Short mmCIF file of N, CA and C in Angstrom, two decimals:
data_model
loop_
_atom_site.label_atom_id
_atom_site.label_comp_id
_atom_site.label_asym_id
_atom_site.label_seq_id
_atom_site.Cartn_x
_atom_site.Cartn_y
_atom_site.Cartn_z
N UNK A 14 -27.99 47.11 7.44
CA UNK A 14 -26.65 46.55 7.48
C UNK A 14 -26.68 45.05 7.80
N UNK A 15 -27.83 44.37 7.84
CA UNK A 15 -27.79 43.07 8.07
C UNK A 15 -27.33 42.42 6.99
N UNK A 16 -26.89 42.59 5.99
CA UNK A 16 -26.30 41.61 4.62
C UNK A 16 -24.91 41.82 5.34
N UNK A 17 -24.11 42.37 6.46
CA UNK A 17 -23.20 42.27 6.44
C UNK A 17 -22.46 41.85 7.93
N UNK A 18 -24.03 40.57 8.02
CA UNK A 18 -23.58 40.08 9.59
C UNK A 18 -22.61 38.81 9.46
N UNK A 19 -22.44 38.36 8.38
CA UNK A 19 -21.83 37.38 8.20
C UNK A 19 -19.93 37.74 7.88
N UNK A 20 -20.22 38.76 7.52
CA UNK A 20 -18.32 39.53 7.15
C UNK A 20 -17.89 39.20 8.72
N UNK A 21 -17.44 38.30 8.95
CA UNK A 21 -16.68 38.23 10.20
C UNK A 21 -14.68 37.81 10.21
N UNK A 22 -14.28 38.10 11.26
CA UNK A 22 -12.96 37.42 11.06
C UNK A 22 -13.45 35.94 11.41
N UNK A 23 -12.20 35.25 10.69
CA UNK A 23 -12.14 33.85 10.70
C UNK A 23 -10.90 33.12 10.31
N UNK A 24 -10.16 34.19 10.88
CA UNK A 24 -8.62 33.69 10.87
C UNK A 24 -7.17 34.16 11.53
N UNK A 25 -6.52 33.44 11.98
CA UNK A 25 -5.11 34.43 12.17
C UNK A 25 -4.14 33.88 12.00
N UNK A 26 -3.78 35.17 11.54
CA UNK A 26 -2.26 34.90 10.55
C UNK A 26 -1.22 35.81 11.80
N UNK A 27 0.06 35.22 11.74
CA UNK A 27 1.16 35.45 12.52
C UNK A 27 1.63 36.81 12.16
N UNK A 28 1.85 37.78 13.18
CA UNK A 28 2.35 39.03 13.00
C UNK A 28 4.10 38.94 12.14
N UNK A 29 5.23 37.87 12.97
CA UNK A 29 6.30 37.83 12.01
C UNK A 29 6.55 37.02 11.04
N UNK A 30 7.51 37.27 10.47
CA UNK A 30 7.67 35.76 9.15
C UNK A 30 7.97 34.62 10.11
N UNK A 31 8.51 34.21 11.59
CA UNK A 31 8.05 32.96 12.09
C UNK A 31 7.28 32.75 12.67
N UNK A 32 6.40 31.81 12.14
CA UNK A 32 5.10 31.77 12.34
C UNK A 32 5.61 30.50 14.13
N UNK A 33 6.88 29.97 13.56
CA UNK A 33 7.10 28.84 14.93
C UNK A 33 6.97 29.50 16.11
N UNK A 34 7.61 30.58 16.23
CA UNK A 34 7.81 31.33 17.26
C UNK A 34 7.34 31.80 18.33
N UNK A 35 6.92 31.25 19.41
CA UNK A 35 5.66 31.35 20.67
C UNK A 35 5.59 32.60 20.51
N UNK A 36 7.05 33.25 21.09
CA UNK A 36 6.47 34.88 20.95
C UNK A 36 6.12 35.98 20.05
N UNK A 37 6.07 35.29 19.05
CA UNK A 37 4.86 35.75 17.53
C UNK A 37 3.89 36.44 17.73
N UNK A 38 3.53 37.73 17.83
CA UNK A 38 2.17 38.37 17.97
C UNK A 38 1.75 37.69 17.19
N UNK A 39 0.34 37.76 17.27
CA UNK A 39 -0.74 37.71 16.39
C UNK A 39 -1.70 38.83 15.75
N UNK A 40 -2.36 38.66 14.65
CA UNK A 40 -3.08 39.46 14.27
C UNK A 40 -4.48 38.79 13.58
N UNK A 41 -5.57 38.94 13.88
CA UNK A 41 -6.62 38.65 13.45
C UNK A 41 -7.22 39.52 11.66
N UNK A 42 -6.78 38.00 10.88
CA UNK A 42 -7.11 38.53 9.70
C UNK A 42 -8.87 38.40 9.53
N UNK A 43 -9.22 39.29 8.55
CA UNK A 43 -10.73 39.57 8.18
C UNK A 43 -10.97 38.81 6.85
N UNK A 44 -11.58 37.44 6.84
CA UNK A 44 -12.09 37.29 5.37
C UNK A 44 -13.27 37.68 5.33
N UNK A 45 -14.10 38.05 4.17
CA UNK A 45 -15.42 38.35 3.90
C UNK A 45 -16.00 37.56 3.21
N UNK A 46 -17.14 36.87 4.03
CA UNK A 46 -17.75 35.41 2.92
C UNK A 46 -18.55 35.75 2.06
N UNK A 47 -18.93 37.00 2.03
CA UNK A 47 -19.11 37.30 0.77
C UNK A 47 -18.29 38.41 -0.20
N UNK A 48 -18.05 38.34 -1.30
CA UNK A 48 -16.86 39.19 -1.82
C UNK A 48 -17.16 40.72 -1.49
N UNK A 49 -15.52 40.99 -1.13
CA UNK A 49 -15.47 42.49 -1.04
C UNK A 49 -14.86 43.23 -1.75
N UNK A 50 -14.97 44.43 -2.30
CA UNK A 50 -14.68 45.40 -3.51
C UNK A 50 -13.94 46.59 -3.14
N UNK A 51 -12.26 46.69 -2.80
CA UNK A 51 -11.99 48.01 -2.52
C UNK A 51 -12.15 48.60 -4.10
N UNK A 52 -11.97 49.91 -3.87
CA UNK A 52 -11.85 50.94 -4.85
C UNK A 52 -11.15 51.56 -4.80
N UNK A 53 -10.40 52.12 -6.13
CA UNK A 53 -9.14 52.98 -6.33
C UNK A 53 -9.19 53.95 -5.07
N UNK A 54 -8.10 54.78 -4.93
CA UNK A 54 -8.29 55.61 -3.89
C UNK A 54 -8.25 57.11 -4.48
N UNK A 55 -9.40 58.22 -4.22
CA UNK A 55 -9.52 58.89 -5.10
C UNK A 55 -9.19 60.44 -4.47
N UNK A 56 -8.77 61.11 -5.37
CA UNK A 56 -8.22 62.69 -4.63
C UNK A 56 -9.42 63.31 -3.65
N UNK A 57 -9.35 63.92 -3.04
CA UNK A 57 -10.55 64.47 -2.32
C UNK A 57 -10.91 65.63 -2.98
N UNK A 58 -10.15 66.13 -4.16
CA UNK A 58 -11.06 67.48 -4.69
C UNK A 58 -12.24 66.73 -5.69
N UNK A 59 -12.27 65.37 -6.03
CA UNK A 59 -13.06 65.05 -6.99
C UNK A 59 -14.33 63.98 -6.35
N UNK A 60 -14.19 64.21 -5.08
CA UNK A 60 -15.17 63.48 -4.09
C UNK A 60 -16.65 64.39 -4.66
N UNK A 61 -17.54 63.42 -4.93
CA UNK A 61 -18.60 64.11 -4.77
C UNK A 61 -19.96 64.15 -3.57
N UNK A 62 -20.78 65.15 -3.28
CA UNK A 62 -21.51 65.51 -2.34
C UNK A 62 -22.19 63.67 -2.10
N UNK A 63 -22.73 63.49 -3.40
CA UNK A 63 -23.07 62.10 -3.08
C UNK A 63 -22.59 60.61 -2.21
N UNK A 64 -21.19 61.11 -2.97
CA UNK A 64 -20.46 59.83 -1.92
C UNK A 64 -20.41 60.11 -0.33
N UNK A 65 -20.34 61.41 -0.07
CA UNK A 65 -19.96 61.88 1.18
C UNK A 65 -21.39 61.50 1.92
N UNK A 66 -22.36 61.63 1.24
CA UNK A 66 -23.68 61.69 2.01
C UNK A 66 -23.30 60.00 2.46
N UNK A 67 -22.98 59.24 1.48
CA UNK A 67 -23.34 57.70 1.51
C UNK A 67 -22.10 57.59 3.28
N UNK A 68 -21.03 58.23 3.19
CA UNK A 68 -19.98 57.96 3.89
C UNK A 68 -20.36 58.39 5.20
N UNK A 69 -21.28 59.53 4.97
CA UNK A 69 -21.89 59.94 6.41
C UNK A 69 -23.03 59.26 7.22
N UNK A 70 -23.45 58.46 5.93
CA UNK A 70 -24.99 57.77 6.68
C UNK A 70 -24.23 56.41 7.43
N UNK A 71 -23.47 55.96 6.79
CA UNK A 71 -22.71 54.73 7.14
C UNK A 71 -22.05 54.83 8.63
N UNK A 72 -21.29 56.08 8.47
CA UNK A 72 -20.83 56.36 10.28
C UNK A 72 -21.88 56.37 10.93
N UNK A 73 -22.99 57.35 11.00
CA UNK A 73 -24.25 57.65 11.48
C UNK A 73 -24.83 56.45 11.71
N UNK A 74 -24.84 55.45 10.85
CA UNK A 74 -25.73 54.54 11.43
C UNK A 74 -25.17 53.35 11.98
N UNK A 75 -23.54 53.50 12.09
CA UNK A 75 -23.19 51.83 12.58
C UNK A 75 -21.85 52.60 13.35
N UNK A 76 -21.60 53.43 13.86
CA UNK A 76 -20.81 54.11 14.84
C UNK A 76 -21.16 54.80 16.26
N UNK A 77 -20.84 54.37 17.50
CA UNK A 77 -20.40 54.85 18.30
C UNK A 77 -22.00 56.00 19.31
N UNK A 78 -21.87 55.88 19.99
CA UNK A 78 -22.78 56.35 21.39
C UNK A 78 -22.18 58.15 22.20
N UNK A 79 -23.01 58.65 22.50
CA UNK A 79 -22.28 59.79 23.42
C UNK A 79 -22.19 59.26 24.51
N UNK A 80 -21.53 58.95 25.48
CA UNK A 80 -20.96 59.10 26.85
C UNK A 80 -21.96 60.50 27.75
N UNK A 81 -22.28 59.14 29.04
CA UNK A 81 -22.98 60.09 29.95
C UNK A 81 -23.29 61.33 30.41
N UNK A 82 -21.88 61.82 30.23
CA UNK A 82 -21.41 63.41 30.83
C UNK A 82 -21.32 64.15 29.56
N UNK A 83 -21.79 63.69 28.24
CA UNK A 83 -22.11 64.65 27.22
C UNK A 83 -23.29 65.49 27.11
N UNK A 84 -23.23 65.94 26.36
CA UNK A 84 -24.47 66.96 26.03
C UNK A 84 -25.96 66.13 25.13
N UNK A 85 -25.62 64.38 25.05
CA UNK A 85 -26.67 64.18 24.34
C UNK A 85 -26.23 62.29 24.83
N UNK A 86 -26.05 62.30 26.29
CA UNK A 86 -25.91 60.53 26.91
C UNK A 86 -26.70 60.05 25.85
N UNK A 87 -25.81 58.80 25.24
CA UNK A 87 -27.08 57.59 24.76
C UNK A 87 -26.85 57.47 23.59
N UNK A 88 -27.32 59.09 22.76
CA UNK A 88 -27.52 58.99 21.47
C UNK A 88 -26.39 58.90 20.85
N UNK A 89 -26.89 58.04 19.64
CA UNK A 89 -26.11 58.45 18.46
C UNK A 89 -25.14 58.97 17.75
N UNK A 90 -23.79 58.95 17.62
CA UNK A 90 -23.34 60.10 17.54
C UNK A 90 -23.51 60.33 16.08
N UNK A 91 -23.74 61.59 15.11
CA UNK A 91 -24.03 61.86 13.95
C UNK A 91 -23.03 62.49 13.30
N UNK A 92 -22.95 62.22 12.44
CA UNK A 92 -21.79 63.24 10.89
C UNK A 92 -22.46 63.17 9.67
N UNK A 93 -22.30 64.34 9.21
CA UNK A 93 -22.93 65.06 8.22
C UNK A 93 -21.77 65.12 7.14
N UNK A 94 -22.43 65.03 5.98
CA UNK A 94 -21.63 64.99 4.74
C UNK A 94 -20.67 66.41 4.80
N UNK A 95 -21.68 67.44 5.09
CA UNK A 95 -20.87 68.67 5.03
C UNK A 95 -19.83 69.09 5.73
N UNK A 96 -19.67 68.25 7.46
CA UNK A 96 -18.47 68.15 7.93
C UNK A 96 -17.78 67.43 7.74
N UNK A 97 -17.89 66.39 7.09
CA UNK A 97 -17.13 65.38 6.56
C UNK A 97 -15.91 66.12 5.53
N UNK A 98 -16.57 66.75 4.90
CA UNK A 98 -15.81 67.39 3.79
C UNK A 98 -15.06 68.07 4.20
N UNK A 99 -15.44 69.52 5.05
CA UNK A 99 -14.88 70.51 6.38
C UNK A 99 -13.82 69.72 6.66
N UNK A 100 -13.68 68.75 7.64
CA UNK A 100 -12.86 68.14 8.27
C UNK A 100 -11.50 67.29 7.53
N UNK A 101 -12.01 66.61 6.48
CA UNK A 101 -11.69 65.64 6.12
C UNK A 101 -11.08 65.51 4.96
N UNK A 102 -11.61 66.87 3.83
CA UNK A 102 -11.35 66.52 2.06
C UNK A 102 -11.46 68.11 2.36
N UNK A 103 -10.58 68.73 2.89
CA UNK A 103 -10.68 70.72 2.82
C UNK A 103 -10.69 71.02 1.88
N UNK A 104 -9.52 72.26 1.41
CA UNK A 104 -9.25 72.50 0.49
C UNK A 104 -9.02 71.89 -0.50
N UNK A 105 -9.45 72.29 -2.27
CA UNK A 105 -9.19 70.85 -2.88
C UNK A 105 -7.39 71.21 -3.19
N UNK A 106 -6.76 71.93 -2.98
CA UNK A 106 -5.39 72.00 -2.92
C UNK A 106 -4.68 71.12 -1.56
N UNK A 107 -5.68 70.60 -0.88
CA UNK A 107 -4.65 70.22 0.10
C UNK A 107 -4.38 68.41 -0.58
N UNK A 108 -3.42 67.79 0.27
CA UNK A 108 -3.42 66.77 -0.06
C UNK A 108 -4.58 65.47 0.76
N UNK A 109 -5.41 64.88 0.40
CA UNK A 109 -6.53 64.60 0.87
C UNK A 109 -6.70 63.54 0.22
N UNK A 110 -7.51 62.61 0.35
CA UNK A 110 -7.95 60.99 -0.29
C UNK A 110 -8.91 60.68 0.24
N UNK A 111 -9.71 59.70 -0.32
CA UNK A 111 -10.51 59.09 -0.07
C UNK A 111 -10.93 57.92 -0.59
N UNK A 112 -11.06 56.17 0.43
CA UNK A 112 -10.96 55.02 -0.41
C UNK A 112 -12.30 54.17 0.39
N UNK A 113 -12.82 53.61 -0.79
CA UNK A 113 -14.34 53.07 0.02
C UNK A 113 -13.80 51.16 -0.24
N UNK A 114 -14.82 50.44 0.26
CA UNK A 114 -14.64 49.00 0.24
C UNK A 114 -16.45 49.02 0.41
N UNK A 115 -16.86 47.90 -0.78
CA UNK A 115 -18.21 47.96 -0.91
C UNK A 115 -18.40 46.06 -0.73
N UNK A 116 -19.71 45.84 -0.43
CA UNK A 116 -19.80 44.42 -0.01
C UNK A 116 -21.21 44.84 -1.00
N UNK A 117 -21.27 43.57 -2.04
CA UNK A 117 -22.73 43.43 -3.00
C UNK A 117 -22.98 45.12 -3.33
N UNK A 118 -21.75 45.73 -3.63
CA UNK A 118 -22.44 47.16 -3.89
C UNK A 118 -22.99 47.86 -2.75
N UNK A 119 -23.14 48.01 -2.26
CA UNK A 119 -23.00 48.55 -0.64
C UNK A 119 -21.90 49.04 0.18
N UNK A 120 -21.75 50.46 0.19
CA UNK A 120 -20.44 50.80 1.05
C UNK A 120 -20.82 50.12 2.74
N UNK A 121 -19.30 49.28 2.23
CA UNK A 121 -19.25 48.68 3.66
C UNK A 121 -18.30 49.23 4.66
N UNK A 122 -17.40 50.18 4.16
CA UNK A 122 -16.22 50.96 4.94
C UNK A 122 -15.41 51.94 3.98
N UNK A 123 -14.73 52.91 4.78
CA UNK A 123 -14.26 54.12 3.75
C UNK A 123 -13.25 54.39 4.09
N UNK A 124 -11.85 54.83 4.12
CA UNK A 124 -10.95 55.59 4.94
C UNK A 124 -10.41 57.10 4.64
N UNK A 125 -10.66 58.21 5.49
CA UNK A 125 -9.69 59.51 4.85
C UNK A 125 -8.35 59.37 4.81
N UNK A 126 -8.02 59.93 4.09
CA UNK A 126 -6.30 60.11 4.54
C UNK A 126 -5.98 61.85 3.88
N UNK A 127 -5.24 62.59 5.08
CA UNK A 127 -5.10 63.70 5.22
C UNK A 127 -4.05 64.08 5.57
N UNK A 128 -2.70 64.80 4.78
CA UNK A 128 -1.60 65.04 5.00
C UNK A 128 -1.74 66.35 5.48
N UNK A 129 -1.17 66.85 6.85
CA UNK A 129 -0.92 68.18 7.54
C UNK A 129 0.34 68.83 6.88
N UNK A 130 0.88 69.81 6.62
CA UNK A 130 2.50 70.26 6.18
C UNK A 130 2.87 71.29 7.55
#
């Protein structure tokens, strides 16, 4: 993941349309100095095993620690393509999505989106 030490924020843009306004939140926008590539956003019944693997190695390798009082302090925390799917892209009747953003061809980030009824 080092081609993607340079994607940093490097800007902020004003949360309302007045930007005069002291009490204007702010929000820290993200440019990427090198170009970034979202992709259509695609049903989750037509996700394949492949992408999921890519979506799982990506959490796996640039996400998050267990906490002391877990069953595994320190490490890693891991996700597997196959719960990914379980969790995330169920049934292919349910309503489910899935949208990646790639840097030089490289998934650089993904998002689910999962409607409950």
């Amino acid at each position: 993941m080092d081609r993607f030490q340079d994607c940093v924020p490097n800007a902020t843009v004003p949360l309302s349309a007045d930007a005069s306004t002291s009490s204007s939140p702010t929000l820290r926008a993200v440019r990427f100095l090198t170009p970034a590539t979202a992709t259509p956003i695609f049903s989750g019944d037509i996700v394949t095993d492949a992408t999921l693997s890519s979506a799982a190695r990506l959490f796996s390798e640039n996400y998050g620690t267990w906490e002391e009082h877990s069953r595994n302090p320190g490490k890693t925390v891991k996700l597997g393509a196959r719960r990914l799917r379980e969790k995330y892209l169920p049934h292919p009747a349910a309503e489910s999505y899935y949208a990646t953003v790639t840097v030089d061809g490289d998934l650089a980030g993904n998002a689910f989106y999962r409607r409950w009824r």
